[in-house]
CSV table of C-alpha atoms in Angstrom, one decimal:
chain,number,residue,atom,x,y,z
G,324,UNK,CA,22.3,6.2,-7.3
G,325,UNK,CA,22.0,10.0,-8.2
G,326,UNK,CA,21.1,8.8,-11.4
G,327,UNK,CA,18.4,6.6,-10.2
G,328,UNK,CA,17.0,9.3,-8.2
G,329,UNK,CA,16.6,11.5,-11.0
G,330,UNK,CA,14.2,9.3,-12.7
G,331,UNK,CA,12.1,8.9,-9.6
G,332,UNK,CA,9.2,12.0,-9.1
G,333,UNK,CA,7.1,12.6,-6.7
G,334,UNK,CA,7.3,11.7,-2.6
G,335,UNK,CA,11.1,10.5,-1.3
G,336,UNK,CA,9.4,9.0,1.7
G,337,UNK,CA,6.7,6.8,0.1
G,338,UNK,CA,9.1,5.1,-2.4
G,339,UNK,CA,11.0,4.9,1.0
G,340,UNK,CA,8.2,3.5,2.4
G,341,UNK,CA,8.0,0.7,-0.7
G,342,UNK,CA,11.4,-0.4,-0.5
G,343,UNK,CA,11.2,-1.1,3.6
G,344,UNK,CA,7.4,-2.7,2.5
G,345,UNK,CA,9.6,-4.6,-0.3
G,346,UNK,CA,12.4,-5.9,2.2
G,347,UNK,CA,10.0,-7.0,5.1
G,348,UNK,CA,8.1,-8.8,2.4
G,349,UNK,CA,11.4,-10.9,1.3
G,350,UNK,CA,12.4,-11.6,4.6
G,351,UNK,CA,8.5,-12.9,6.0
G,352,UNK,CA,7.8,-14.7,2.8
G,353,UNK,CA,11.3,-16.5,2.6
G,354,UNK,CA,10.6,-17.5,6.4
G,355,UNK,CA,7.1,-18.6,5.7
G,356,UNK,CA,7.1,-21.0,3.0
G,357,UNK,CA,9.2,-23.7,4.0
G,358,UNK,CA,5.8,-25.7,4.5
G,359,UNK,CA,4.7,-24.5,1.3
G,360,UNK,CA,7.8,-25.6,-1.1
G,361,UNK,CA,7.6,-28.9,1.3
G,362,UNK,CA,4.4,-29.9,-0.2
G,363,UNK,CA,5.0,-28.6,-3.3
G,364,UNK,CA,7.9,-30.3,-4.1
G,365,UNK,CA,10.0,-27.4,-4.4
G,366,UNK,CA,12.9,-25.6,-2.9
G,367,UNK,CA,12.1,-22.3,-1.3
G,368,UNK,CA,14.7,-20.6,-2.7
G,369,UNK,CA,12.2,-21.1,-6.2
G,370,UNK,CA,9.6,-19.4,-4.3
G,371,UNK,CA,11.1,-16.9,-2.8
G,372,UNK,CA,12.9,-16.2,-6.7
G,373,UNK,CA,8.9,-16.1,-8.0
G,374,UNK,CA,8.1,-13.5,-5.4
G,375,UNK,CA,10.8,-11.4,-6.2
G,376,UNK,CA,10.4,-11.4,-9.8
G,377,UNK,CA,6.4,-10.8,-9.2
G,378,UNK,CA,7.6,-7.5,-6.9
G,379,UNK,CA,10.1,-6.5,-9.5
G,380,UNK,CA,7.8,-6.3,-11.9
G,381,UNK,CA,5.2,-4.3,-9.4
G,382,UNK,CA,7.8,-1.9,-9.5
G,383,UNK,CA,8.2,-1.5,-13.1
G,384,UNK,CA,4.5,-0.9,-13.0
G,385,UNK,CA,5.1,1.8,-10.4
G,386,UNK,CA,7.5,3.5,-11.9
G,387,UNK,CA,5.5,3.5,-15.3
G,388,UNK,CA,2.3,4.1,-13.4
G,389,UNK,CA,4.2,7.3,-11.3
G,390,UNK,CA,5.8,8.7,-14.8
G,391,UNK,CA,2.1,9.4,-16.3
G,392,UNK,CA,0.3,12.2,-15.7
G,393,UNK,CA,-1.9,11.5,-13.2
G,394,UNK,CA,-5.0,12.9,-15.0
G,395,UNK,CA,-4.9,10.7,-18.0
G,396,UNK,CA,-6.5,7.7,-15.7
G,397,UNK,CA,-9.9,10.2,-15.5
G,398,UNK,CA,-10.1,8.3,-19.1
G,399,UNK,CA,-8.3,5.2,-18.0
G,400,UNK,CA,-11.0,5.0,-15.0
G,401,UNK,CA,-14.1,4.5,-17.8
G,402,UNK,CA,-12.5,2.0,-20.0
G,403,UNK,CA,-10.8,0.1,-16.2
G,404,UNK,CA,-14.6,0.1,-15.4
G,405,UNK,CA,-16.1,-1.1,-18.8
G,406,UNK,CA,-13.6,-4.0,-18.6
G,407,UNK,CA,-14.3,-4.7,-15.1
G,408,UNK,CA,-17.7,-5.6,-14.6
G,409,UNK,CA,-17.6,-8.2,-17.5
G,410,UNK,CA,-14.5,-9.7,-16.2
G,411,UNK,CA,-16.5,-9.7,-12.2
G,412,UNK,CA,-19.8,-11.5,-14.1
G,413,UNK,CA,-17.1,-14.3,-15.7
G,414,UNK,CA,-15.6,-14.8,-12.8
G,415,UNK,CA,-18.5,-15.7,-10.8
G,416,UNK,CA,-19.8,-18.2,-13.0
G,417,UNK,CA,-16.6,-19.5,-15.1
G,418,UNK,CA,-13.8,-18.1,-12.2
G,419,UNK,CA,-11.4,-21.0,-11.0
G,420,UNK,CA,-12.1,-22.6,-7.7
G,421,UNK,CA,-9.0,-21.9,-4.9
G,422,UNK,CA,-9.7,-22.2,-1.7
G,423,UNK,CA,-13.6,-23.1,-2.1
G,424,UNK,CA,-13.8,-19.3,-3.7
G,425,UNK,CA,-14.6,-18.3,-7.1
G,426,UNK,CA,-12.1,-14.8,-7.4
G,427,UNK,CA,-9.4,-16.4,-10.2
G,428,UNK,CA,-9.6,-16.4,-13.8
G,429,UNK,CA,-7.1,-19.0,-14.8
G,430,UNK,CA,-4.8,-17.5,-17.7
G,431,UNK,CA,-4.8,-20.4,-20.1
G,432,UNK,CA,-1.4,-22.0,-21.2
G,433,UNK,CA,0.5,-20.1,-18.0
G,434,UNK,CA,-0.4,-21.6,-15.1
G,435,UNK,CA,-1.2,-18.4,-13.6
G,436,UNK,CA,-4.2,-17.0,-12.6
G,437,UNK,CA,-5.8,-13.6,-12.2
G,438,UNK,CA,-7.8,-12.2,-9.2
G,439,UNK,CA,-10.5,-10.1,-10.9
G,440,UNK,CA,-11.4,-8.0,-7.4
G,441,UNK,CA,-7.9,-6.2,-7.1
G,442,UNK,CA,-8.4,-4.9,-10.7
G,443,UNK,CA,-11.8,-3.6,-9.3
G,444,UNK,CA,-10.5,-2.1,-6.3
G,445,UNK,CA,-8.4,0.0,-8.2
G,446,UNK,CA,-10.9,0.8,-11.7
G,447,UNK,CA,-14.0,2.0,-8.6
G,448,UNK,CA,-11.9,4.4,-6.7
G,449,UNK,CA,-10.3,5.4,-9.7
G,450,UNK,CA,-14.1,5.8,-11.7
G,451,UNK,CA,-15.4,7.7,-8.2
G,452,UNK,CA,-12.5,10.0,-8.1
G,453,UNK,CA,-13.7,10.8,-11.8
G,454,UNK,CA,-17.3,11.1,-11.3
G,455,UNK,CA,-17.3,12.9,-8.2
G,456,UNK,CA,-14.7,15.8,-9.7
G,457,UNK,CA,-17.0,16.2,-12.3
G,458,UNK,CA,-19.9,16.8,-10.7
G,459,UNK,CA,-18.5,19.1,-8.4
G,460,UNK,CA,-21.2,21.9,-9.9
G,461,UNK,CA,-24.5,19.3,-9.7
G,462,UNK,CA,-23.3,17.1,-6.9
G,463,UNK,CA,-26.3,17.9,-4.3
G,464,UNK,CA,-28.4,16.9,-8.0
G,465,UNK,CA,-30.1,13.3,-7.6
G,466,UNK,CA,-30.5,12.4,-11.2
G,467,UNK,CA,-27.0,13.9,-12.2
G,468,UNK,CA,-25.1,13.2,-10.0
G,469,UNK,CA,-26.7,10.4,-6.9
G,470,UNK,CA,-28.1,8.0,-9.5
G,471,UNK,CA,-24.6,7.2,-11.7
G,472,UNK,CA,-22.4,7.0,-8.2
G,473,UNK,CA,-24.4,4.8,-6.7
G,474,UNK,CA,-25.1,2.6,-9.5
G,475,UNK,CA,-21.4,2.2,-9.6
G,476,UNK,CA,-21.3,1.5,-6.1
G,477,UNK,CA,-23.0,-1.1,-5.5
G,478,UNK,CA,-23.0,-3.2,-9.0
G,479,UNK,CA,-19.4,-3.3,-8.3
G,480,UNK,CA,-19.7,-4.4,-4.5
G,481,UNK,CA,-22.5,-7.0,-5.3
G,482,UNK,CA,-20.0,-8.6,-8.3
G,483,UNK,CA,-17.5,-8.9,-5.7
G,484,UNK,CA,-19.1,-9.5,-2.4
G,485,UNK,CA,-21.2,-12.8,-3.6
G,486,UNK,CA,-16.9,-14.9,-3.7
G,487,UNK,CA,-15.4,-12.0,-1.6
G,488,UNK,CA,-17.3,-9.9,1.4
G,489,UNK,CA,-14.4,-8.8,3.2
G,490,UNK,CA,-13.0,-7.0,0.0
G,491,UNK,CA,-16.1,-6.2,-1.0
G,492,UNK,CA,-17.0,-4.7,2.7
G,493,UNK,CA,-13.5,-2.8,2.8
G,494,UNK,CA,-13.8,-1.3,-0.8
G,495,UNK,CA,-17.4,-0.4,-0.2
G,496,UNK,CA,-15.8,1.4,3.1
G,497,UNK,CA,-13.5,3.7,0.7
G,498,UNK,CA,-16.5,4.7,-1.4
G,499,UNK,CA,-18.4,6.3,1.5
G,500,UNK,CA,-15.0,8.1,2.1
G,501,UNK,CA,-15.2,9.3,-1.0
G,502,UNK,CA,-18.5,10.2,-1.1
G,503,UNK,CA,-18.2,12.2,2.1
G,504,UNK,CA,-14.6,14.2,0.6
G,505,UNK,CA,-16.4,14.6,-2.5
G,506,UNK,CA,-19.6,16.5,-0.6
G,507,UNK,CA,-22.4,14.3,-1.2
G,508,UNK,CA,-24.8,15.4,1.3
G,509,UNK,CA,-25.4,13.1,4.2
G,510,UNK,CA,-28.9,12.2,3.5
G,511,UNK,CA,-27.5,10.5,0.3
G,512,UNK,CA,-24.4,8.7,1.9
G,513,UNK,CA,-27.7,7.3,4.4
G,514,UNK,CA,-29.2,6.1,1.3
G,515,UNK,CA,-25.8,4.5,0.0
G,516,UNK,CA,-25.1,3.1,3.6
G,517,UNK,CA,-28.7,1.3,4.0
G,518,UNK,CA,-28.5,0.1,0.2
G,519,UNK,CA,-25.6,-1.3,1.4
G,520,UNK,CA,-26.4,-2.7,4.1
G,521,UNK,CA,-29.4,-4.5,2.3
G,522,UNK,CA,-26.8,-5.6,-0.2
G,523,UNK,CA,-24.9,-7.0,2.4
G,524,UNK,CA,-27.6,-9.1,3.9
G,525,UNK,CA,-28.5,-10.7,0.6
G,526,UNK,CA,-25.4,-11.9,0.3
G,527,UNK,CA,-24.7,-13.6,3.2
G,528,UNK,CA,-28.3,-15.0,3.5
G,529,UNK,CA,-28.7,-15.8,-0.4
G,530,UNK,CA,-24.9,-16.0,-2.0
G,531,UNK,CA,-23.3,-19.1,-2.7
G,532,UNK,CA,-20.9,-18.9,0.2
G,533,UNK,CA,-23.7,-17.8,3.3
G,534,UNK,CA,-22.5,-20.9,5.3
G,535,UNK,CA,-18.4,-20.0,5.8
G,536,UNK,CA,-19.5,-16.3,6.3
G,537,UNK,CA,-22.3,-17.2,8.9
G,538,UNK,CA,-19.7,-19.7,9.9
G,539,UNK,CA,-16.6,-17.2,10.6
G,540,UNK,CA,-18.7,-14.5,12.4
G,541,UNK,CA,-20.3,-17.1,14.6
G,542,UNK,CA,-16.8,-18.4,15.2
G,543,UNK,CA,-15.4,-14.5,16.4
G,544,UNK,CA,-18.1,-13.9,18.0
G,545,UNK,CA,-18.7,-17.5,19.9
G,546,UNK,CA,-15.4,-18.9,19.9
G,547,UNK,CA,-15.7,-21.3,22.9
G,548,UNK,CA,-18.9,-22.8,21.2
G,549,UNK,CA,-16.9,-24.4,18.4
G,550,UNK,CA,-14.8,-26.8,17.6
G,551,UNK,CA,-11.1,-26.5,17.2
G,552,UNK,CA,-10.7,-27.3,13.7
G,553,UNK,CA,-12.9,-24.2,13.1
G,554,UNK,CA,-10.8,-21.9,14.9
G,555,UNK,CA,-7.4,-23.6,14.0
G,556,UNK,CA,-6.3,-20.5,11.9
G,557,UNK,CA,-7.4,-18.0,14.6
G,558,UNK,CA,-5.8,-19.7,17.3
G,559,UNK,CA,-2.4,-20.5,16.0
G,560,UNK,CA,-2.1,-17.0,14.5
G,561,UNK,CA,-2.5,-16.1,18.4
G,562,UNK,CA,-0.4,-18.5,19.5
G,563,UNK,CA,2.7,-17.3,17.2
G,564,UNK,CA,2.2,-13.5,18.4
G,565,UNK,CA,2.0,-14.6,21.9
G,566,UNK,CA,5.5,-16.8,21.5
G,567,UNK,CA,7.1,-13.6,19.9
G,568,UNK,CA,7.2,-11.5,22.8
G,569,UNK,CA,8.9,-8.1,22.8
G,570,UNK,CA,12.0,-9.1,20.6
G,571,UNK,CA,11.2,-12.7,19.0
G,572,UNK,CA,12.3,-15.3,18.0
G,573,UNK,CA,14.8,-13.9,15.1
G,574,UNK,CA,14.5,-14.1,11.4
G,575,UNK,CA,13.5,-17.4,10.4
G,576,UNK,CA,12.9,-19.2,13.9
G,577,UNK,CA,9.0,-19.0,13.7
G,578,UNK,CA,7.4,-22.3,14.8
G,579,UNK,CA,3.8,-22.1,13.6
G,580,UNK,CA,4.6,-21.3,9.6
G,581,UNK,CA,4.5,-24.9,9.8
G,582,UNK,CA,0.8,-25.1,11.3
G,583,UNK,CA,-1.0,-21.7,9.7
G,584,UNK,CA,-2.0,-22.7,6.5
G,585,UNK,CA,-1.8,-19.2,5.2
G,586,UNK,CA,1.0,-18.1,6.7
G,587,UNK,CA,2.7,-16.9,3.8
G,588,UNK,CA,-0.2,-14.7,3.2
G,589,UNK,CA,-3.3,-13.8,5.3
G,590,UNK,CA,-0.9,-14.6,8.3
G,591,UNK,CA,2.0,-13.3,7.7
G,592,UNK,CA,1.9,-10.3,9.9
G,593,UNK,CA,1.4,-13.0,12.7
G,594,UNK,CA,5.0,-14.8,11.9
G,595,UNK,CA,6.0,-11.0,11.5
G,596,UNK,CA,5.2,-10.3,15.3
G,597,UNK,CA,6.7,-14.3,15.8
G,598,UNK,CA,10.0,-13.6,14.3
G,599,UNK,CA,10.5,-9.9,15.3
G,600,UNK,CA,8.4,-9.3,17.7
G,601,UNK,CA,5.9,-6.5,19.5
G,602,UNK,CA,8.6,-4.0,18.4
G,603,UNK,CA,8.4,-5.5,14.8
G,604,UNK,CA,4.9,-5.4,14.2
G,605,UNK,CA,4.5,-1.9,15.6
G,606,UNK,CA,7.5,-0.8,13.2
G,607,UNK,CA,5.1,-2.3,10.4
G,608,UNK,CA,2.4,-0.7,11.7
G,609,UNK,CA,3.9,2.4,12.1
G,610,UNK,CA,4.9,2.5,8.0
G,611,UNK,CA,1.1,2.0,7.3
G,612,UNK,CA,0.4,4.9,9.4
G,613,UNK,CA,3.0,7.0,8.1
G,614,UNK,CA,2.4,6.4,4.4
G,615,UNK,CA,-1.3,7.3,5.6
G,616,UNK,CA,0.4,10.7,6.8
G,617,UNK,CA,2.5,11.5,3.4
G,618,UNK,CA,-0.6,10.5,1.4
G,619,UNK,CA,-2.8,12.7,3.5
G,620,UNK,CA,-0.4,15.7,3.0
G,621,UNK,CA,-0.5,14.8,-0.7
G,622,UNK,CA,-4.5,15.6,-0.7
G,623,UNK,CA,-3.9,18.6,1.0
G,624,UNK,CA,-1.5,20.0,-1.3
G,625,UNK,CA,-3.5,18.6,-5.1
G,626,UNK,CA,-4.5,21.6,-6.9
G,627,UNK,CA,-7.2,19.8,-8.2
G,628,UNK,CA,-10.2,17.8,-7.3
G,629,UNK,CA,-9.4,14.6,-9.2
G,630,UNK,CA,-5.7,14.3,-7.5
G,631,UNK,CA,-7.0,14.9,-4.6
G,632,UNK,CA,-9.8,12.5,-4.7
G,633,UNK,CA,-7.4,10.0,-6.4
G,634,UNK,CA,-4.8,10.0,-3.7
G,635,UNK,CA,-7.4,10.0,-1.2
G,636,UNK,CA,-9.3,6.9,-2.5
G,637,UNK,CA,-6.2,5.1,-3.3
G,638,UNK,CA,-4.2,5.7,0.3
G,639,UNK,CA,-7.4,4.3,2.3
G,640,UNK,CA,-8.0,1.2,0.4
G,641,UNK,CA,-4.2,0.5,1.2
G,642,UNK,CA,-4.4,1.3,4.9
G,643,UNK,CA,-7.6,0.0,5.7
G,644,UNK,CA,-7.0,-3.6,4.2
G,645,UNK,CA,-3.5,-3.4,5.6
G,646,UNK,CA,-5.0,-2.7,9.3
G,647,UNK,CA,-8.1,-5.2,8.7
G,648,UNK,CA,-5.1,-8.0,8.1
G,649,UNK,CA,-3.2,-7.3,11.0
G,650,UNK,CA,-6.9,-7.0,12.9
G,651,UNK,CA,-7.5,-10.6,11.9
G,652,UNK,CA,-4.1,-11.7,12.6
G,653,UNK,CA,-4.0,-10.2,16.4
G,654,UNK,CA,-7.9,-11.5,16.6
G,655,UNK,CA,-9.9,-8.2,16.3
G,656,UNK,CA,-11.6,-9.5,13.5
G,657,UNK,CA,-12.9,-12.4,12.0
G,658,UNK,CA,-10.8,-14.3,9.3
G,659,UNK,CA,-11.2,-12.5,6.2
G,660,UNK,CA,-8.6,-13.8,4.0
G,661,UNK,CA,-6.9,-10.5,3.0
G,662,UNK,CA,-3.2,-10.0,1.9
G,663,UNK,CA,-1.2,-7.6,3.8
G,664,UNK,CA,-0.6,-4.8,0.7
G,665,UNK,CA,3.0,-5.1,-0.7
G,666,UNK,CA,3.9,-7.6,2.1
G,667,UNK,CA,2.2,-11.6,1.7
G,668,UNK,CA,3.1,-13.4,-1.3
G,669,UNK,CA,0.6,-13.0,-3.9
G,670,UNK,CA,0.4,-11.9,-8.1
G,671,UNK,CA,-2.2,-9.8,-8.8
G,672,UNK,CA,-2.3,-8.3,-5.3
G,673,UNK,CA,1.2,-6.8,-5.7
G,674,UNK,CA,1.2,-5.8,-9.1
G,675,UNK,CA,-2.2,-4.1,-8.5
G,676,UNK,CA,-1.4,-2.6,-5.4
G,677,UNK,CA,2.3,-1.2,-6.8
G,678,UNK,CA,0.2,0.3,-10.0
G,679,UNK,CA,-2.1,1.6,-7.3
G,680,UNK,CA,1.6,3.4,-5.6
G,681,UNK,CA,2.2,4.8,-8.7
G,682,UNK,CA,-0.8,6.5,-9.1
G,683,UNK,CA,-0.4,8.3,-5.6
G,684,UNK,CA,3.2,9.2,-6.9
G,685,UNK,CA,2.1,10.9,-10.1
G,686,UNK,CA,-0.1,13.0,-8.3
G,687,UNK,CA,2.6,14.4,-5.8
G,688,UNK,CA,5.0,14.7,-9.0
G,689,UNK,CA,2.5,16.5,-10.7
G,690,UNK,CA,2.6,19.0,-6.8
G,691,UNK,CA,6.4,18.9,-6.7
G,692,UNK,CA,6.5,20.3,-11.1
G,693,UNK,CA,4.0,23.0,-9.9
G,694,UNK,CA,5.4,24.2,-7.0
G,695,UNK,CA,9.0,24.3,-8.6
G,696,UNK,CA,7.6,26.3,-11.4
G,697,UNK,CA,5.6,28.6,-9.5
G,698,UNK,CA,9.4,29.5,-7.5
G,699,UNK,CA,10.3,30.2,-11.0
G,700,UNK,CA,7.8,31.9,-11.6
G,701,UNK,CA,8.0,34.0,-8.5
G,702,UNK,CA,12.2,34.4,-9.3
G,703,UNK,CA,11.9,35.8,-12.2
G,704,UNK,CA,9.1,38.4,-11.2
G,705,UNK,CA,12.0,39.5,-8.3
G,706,UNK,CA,14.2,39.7,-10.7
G,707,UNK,CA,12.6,41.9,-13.0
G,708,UNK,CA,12.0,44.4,-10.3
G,709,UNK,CA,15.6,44.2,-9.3
């Protein structure tokens, strides 16, 4: 163990806070897919073995992501972002259909396929973290500055919003963030808002997928003027927190895995609450908030712009989609088909998300290195007066 723990930099809690994240996620999915390995034919011991290979090798990818210097992805960022907009234009007009959406690009010969939007999550915040750190001097500067971070900005939201508005809505969230940390003045972040906004509207008015999101809002909004069918999701998600109760049912007993047709994933904080509980959903919650906390102090503590900007960036995405699930799944919201980060079954989503850990990590170990050398620093300077 000692051993181990010598390999790992960076924050103790938040790789505390992926293996609790890592465990819940075995225990929901296992309980959730009975339905799923019905219909497929399959035992769910096979899924659940998929799943755990898929987070094992999120891991590795954290671990690898954590052990480089956190400011070699200012370069990474460019070339993340060169690949990314291509991949987002082929997608839309070549993607593979799941789910009436076109987000996947189906890896030929594998049977796998690849969600281009989490690999855009990740090369924006990373791309705005770099621009914004470099343009500390010019930043109020329209042409220098303005121009290049909102070109970025929305290209990337309109790619993704036209198959997915609710990531597209959240990541677009995070870049005001940004924008505001990195000082762009509030007249600009106006401008970015309404461009939005605009963006936004297009979309759901022009896109090729106007009718579900007119649909869902009309169905959160006016749920006793629809039918049944279109609020079947919504309603048994309630109906499985509401059965929960304080305590639960207990692991494995939930009742409406078998009637949520996402369960395994969009839903699965609502089988969570189901199986464990009020008290179990607020512990979940609670590890959100507090890996909001350890990232926060993380920002604080980087020496420089980019690491804090990084960290920043990368810590809000997480939290905010993690909260807009549980939103939807408690009925705050309306259904946005969202994963719960590093918790519902899913590929690209948790190998994304774990390189998107790492990241965070390498910045506090790059904190932790300086600070221990600064004691030595400071040590030897007592010394030599002693």
């Amino acid at each position: 163990m000692e051993r181990i723990l010598s390999k790992t930099k960076g924050d103790r809690w938040i790789w505390l806070i992926v293996i609790l994240l890592s465990v819940v996620s075995l225990l929901a999915v296992y309980s959730s897919t009975g339905t799923l390995a019905y219909k497929q034919g399959k035992a769910t011991e096979a899924i659940l073995m998929k799943h755990l290979f898929m987070m094992i090798g999120g891991i590795g990818l954290m671990y690898i992501s954590h052990k480089l210097d956190y400011r070699y992805y200012a370069g990474i960022s460019k070339m993340l972002m060169i690949i990314t907009i291509p991949l987002l234009l082929y997608t839309l007009v070549f993607g593979a259909h799941i789910n009436n959406a076109s987000r996947w690009i189906a890896i030929p010969g594998t049977g796998l396929s690849f969600q281009t939007s989490d690999m855009a999550k990740l090369a924006l915040i990373t791309y705005l973290a770099r621009l914004l750190s470099r343009k500390q001097e010019n930043i109020k500067d329209v042409k220098q500055s303005f121009v290049p971070i909102m070109g970025s900005v929305c290209i990337v939201f309109v790619l993704i919003a036209w198959a997915n508005m609710s990531t597209a809505l959240m990541l677009f969230g995070v870049s005001i963030l940004l924008l505001i940390i990195g000082r762009i003045s509030v007249k600009q972040i106006a401008v970015v808002c309404l461009a939005g906004g605009l963006l936004t509207m297009m979309v759901m008015f022009l896109g090729p997928r106007r009718h579900l999101y007119i649909t869902r809002i009309h169905t959160f909004m006016h749920p006793e003027a629809v039918s049944s069918d279109k609020k079947f999701q919504g309603d048994h998600a309630k109906i499985a927190i509401a059965s929960g109760g304080i305590f639960g049912k207990g692991p494995g007993n939930s009742t409406e895995r078998n009637y949520l047709p996402e369960a395994f994933s969009d839903e699965i904080y609502a089988i969570i609450i189901e199986e464990y509980g009020l008290l179990g959903g607020v512990f979940l919650m609670g590890i959100y908030l507090f890996l909001l906390y350890r990232c926060i102090k993380i920002v604080t503590k980087a020496p420089k712009a980019f690491g804090a900007l990084l960290a920043a960036g990368l810590s809000f995405s997480l939290t905010i989609q993690a909260f807009a699930n549980m939103a939807v799944a408690v009925g705050l919201g309306p259904v946005t088909g969202v994963p719960l980060p590093l918790v519902s079954m899913g590929g690209t989503s948790i190998l994304f998300t774990s390189v998107a850990f790492g990241i965070i990590l390498s910045v506090s170990r790059h904190i932790d290195e300086n600070e221990q050398k600064n004691k030595k620093v400071v040590v030897g300077q007592i010394l030599e007066v002693a």
